CSV table of C-alpha atoms in Angstrom, one decimal:
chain,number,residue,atom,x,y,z
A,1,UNK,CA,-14.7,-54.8,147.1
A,2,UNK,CA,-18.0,-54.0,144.8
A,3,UNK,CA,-15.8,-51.1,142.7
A,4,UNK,CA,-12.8,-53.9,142.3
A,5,UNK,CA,-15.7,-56.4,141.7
A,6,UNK,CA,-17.6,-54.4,138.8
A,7,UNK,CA,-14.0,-52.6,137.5
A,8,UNK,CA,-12.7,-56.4,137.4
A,9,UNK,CA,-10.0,-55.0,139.4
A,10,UNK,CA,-8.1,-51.9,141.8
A,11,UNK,CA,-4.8,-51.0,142.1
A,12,UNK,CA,-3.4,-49.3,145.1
A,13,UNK,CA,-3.3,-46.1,143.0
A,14,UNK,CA,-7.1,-45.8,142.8
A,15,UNK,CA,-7.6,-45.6,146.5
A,16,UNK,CA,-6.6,-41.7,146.5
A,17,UNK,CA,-9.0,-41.3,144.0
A,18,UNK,CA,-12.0,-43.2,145.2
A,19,UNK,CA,-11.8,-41.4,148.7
A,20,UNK,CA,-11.4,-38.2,147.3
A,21,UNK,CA,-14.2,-38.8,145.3
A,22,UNK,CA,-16.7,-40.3,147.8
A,23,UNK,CA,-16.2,-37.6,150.4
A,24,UNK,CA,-19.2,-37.6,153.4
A,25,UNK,CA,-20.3,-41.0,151.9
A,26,UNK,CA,-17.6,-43.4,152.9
A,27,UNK,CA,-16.0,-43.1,155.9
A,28,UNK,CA,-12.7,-43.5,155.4
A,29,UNK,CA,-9.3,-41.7,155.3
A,30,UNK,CA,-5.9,-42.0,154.4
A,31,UNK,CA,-3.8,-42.1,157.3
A,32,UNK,CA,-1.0,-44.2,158.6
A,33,UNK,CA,-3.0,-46.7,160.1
A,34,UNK,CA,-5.2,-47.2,156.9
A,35,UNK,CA,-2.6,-46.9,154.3
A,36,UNK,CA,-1.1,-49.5,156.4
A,37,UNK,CA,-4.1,-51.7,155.9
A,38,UNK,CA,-4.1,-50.9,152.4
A,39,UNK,CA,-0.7,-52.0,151.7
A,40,UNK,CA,-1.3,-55.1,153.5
A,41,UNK,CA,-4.1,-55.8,151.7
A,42,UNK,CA,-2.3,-55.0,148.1
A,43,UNK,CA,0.4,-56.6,148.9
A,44,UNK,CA,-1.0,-60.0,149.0
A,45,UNK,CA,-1.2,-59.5,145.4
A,46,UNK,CA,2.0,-59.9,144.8
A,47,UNK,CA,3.8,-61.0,141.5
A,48,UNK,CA,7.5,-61.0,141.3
A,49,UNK,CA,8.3,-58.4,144.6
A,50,UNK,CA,5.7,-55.9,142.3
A,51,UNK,CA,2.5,-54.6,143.8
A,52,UNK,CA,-0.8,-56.1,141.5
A,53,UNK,CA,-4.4,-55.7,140.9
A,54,UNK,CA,-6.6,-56.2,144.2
A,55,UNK,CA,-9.2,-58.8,141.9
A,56,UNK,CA,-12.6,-58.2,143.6
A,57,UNK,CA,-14.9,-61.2,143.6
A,58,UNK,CA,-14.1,-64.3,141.6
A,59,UNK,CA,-15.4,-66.1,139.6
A,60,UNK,CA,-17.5,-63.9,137.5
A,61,UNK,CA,-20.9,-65.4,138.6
A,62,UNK,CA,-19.8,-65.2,142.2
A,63,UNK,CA,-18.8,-61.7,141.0
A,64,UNK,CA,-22.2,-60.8,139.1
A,65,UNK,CA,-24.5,-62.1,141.9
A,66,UNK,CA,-22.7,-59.3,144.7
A,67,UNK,CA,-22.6,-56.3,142.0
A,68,UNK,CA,-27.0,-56.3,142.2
A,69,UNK,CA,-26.8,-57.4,145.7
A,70,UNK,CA,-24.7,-54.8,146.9
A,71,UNK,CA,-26.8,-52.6,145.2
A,72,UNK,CA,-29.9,-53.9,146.4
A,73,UNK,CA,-28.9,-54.1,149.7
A,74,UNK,CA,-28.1,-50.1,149.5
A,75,UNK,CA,-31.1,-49.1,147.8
A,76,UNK,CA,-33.5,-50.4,150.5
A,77,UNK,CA,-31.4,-48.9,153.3
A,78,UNK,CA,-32.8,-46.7,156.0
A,79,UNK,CA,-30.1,-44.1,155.7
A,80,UNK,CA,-30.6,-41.5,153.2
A,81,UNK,CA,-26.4,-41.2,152.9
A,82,UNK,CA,-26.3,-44.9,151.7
A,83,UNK,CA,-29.3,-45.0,149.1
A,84,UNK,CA,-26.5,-42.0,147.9
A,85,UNK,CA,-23.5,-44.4,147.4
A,86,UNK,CA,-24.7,-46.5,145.3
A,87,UNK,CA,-24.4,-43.5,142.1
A,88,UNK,CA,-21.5,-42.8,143.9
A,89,UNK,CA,-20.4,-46.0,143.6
A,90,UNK,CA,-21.7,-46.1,139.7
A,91,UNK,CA,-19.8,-43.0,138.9
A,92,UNK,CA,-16.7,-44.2,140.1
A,93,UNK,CA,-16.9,-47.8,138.3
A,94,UNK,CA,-17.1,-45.4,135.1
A,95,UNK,CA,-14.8,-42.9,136.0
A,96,UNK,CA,-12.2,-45.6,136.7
A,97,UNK,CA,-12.4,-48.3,134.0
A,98,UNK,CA,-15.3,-48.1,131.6
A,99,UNK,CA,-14.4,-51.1,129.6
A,100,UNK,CA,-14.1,-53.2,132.4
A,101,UNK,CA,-17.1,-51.9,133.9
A,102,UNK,CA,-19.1,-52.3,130.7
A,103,UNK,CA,-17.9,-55.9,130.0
A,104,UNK,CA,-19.1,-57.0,133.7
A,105,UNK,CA,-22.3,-55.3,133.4
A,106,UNK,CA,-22.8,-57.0,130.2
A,107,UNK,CA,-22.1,-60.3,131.8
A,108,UNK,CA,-24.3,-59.5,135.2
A,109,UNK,CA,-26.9,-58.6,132.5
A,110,UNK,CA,-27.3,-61.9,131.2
A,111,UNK,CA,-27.4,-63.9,134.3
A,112,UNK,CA,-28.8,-61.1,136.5
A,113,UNK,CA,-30.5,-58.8,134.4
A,114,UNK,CA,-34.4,-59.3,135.9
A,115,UNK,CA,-33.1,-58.1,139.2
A,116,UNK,CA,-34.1,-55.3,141.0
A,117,UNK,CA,-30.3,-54.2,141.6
A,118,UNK,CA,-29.9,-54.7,137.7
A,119,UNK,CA,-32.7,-52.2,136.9
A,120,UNK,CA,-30.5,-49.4,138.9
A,121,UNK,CA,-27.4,-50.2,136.8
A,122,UNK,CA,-29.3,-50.2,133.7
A,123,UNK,CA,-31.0,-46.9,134.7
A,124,UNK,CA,-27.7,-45.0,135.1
A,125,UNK,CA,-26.1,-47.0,131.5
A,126,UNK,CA,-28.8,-45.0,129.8
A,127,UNK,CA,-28.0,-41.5,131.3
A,128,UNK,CA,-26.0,-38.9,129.2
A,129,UNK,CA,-23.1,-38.9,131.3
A,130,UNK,CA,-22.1,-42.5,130.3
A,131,UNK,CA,-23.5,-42.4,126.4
A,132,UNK,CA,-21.3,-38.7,126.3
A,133,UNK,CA,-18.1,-40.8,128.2
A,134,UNK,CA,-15.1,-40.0,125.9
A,135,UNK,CA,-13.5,-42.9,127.1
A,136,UNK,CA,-16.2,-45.3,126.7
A,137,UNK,CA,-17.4,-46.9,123.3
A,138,UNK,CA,-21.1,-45.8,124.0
A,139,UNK,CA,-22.2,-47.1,120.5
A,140,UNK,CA,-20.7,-50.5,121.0
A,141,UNK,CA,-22.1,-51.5,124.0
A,142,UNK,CA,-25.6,-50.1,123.6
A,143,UNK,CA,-25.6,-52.6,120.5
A,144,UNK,CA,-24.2,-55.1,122.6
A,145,UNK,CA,-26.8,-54.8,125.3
A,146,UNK,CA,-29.2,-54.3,122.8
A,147,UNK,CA,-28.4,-57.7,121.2
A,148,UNK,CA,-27.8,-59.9,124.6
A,149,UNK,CA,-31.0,-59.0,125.9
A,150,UNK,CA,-32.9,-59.9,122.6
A,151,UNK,CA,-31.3,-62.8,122.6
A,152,UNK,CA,-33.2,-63.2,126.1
A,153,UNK,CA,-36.2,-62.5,124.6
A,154,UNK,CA,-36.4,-59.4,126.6
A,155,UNK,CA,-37.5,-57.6,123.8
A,156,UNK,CA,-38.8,-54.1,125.3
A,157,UNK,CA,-35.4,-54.0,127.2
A,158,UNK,CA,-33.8,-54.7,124.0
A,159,UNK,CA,-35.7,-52.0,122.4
A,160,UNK,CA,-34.5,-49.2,125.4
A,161,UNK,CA,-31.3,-49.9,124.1
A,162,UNK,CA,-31.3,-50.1,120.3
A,163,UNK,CA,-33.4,-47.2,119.7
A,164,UNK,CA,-30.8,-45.1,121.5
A,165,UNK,CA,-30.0,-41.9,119.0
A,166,UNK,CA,-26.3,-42.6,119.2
A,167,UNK,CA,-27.8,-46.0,117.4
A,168,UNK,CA,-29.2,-43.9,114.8
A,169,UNK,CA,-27.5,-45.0,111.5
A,170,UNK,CA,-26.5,-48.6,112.7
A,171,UNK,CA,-27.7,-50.8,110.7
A,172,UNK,CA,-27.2,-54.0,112.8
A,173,UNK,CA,-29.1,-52.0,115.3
A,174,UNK,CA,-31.6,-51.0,113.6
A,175,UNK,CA,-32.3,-54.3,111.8
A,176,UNK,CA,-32.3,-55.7,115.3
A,177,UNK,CA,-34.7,-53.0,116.2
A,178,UNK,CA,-37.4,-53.9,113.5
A,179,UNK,CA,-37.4,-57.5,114.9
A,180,UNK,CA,-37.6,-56.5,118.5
A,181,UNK,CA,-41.1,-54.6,117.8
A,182,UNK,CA,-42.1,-57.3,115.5
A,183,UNK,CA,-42.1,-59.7,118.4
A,184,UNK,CA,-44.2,-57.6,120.6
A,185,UNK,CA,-46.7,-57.4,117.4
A,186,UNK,CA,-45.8,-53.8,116.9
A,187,UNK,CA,-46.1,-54.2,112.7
A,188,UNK,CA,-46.2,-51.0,111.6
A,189,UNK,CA,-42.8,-50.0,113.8
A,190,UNK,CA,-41.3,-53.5,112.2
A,191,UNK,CA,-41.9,-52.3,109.0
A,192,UNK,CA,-41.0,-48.8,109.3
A,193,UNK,CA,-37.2,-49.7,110.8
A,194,UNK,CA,-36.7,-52.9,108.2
A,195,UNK,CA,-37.6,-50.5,106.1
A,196,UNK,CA,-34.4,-48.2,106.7
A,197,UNK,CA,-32.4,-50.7,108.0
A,198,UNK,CA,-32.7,-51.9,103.8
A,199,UNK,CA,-31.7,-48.0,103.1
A,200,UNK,CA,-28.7,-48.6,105.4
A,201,UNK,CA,-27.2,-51.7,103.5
A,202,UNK,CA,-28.3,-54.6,106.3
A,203,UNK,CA,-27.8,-57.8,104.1
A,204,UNK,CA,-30.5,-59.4,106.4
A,205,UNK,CA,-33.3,-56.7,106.1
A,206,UNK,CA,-35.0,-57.5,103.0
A,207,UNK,CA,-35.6,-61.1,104.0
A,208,UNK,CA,-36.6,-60.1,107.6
A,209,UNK,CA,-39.4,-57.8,106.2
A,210,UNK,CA,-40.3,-60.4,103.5
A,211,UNK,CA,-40.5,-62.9,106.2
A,212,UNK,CA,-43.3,-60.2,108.3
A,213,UNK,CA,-45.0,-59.5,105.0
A,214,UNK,CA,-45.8,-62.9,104.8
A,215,UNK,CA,-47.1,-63.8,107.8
A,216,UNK,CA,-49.7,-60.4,107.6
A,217,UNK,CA,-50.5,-61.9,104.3
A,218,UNK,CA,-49.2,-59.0,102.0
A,219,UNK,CA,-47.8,-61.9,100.1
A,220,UNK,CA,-46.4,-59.2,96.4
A,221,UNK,CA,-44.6,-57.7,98.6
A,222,UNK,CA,-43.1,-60.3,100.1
A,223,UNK,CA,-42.6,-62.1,96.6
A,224,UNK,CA,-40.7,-58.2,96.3
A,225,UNK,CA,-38.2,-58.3,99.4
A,226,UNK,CA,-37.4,-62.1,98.7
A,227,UNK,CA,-36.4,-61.7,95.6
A,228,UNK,CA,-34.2,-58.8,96.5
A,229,UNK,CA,-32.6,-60.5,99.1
A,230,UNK,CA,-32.0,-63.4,96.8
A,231,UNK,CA,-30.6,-61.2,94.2
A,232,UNK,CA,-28.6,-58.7,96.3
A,233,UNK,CA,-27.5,-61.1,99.1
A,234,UNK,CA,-27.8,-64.3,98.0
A,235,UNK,CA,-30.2,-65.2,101.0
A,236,UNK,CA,-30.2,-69.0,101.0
A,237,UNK,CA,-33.8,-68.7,103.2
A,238,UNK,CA,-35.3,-66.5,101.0
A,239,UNK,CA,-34.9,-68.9,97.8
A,240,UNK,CA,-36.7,-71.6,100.2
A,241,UNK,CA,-39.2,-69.3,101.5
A,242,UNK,CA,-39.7,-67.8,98.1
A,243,UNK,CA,-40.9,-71.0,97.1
A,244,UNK,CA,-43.0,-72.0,100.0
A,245,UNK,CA,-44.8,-68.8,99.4
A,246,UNK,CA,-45.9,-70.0,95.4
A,247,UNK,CA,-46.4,-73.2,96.6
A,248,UNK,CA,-48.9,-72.4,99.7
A,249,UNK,CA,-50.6,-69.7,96.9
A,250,UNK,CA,-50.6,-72.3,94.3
A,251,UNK,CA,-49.1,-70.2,92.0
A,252,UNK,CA,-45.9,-69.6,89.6
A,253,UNK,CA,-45.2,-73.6,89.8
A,254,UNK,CA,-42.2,-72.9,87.1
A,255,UNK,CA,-40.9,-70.2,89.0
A,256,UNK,CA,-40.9,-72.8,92.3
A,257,UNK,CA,-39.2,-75.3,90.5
A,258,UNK,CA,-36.7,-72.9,89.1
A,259,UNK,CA,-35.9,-71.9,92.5
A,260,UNK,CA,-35.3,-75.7,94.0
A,261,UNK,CA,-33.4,-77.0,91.0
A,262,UNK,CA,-31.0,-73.8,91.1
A,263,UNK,CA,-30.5,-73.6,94.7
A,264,UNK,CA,-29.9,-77.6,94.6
A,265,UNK,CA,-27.2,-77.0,91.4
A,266,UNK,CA,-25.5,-74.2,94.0
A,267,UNK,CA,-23.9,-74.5,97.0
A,268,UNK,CA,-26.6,-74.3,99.6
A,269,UNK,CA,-28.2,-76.4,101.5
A,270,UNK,CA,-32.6,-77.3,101.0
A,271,UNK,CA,-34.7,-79.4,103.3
A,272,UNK,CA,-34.8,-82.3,101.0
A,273,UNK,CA,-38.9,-82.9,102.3
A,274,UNK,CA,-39.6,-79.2,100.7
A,275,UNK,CA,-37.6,-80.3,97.9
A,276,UNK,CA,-39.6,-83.6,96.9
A,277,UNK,CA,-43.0,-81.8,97.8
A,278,UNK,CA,-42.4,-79.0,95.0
A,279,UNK,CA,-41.0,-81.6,93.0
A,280,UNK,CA,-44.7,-83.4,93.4
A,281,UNK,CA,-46.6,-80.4,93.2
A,282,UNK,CA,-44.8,-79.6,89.8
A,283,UNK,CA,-45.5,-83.2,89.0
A,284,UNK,CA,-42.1,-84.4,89.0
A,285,UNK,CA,-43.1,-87.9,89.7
A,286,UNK,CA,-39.4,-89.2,88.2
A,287,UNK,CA,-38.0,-87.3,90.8
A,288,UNK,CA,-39.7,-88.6,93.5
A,289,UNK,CA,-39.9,-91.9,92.9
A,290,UNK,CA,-35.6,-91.3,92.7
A,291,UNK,CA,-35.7,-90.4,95.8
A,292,UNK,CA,-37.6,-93.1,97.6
A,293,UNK,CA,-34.6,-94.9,98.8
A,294,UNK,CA,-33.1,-92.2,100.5
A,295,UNK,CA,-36.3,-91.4,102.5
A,296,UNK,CA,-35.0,-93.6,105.6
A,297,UNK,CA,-31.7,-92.0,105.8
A,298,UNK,CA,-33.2,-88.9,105.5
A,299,UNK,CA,-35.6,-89.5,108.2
A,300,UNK,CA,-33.2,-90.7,110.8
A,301,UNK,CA,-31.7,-86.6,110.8
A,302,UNK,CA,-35.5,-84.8,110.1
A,303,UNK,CA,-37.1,-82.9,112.7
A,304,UNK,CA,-40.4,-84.9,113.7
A,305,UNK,CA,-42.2,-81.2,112.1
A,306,UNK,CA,-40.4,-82.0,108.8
A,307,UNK,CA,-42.2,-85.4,108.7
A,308,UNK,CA,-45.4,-84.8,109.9
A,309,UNK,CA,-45.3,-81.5,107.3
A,310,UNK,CA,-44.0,-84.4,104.6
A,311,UNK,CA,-46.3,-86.8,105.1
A,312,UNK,CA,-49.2,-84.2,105.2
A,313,UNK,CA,-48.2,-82.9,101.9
A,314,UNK,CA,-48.1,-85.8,100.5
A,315,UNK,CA,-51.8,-86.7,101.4
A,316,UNK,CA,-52.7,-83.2,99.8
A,317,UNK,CA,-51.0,-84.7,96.2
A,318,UNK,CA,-52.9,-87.9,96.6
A,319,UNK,CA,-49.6,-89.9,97.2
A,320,UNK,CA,-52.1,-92.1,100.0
A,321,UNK,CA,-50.8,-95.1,98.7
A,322,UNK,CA,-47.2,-94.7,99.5
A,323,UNK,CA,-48.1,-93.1,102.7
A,324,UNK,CA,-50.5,-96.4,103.7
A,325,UNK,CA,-47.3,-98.5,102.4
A,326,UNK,CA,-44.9,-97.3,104.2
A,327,UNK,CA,-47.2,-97.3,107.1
A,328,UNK,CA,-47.9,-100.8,107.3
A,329,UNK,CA,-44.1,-102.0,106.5
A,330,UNK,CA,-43.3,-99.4,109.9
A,331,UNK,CA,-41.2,-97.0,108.1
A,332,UNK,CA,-38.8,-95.2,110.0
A,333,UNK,CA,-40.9,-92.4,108.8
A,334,UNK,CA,-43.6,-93.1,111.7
A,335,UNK,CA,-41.2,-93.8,114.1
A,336,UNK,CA,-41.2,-90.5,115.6
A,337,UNK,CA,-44.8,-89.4,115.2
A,338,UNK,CA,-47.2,-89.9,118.1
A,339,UNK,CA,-50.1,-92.4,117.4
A,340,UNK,CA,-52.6,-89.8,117.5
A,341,UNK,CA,-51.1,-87.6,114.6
A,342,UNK,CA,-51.7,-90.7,112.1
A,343,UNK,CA,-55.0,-90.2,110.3
């Protein structure tokens, strides 16, 4: 049931193999009583008079939660011969369908994947026999793996998986990598894998190491891996970044402006509070006051940040008199702040 579970399904023609490959560890032969039982049990898995796949455990979660169970359940047994089975049992998922094998594990992973029977299945994924498995795509699912499990925000997990050497010269991987060891503060690793992940052609690399430039304060080279990203990839972020970074310096105010007015002439889309605070800080007062009106719709789809930043901002360029103003009227600008954020 676990091997039809994990392999997604048996058919009677696996049977000779599994107990020829599971000899002293399950106790079980093929004889006529048991082939009997077998073909009972196969046949109820009929389609059209035609013998079909024995299922295992449906639906998947139902599916997922036996796989580490089983496991479990094995791993903590008395008897030496059954701690055994459960590689035994591993093997066999692999030997028989690796696809299927991999695509379940991927899914137990994500529901599953803190578990101590999880930690067994990983443990064997990461052993040579299943990277070397000429009939398994090693490469695609360590990146997948390597991807769900960031995605978890299990980062070191995610790191056991992406900095696998058959990984090497992936750049979705390694890109992936850099950010995994800039969550767990690990800078100068960050760096070091943006770094080549740039040499390998990632379209997202030169922002992502912008991005941690910035926030360790190395702010010319960040200015350096924006603008590449804007010129190479046409990073929509990085033209909005780009100019959050001149504007919280206080610097290159042309350059800022440049950067709004372009990206607003182009297809992509700004925050349109960033856009009227540059537009103030350039001292584009025409354009502001143009924009008034369409404060209200705008607020109605901002993120309470957005406004809270907006009003802010526009304390710091002396705007308090439109801020009191629409204060008193009760703007739907202060609808969604909390009495205690209004100064």
């Amino acid at each position: 049931l676990w091997l039809a579970t994990i392999c997604e399904y048996l058919v009677y023609a696996d049977m000779e193999y599994i107990i020829d490959n599971t000899e002293g560890l399950i106790d079980f032969e093929l004889n006529d009583e048991n082939d009997e039982n077998l073909d009972e049990l196969f046949s109820a898995f009929k389609e059209i008079g035609r013998l079909v796949e024995y299922p295992g455990l449906k639906p998947d979660i139902l599916g997922e939660y036996f796989i580490v169970k089983h496991i479990e359940d094995l791993s903590k047994s008395p008897k030496k011969r059954l701690r055994k089975v459960v590689i035994s049992l591993l093997e066999l998922a692999w030997e028989l369908r690796p696809e299927n094998t991999a695509w379940m594990t991927y899914l137990t992973a994500d529901n599953f994947g803190s578990s101590q029977g999880y930690a067994t299945i990983e443990h064997f994924l990461l052993s040579t026999s299943i990277r070397d498995s000429e009939s398994f795509n090693a490469e695609d699912f360590m990146l997948e793996m390597g991807i769900l499990f960031y995605n978890n925000q299990c980062h070191s997990k995610a790191i056991d998986y992406l900095s696998n050497t058959i990984l090497t010269d992936n750049h979705i991987a390694v890109n992936m990598l850099a950010l995994c060891q800039s969550h767990i503060n690990n800078h100068t690793a960050a760096e070091k894998y943006f770094l080549k992940a740039i040499t390998l052609n990632n379209p997202s690399a030169s922002y992502n190491l912008a991005m941690l430039y910035m926030n360790l304060g190395r702010n010319l080279e960040a200015e350096q891996h924006f603008m590449s990203a804007i010129e190479l990839y046409k990073h929509s972020n990085a033209v909005l970044q780009l100019a959050l970074l001149y504007y919280n310096g206080n610097i290159k105010k042309d350059s800022a402006l440049q950067l709004i007015t372009n990206r607003e002439n182009g297809n992509f889309h700004i925050n349109p509070f960033v856009a009227l605070i540059i537009n103030l800080w350039c001292s584009q007062f025409d354009y502001y006051f143009d924009n008034r009106d369409s404060l209200t719709s705008l607020a109605l789809a901002a993120d309470k940040n957005d406004i809270e930043w907006y009003l802010f901002n526009l304390l710091v360029h002396k705007q308090e008199a439109y801020v009191l103003e629409e204060y008193q009227k009760g703007s739907i600008l202060f609808m969604f702040l909390d009495n205690e954020n209004i100064y």
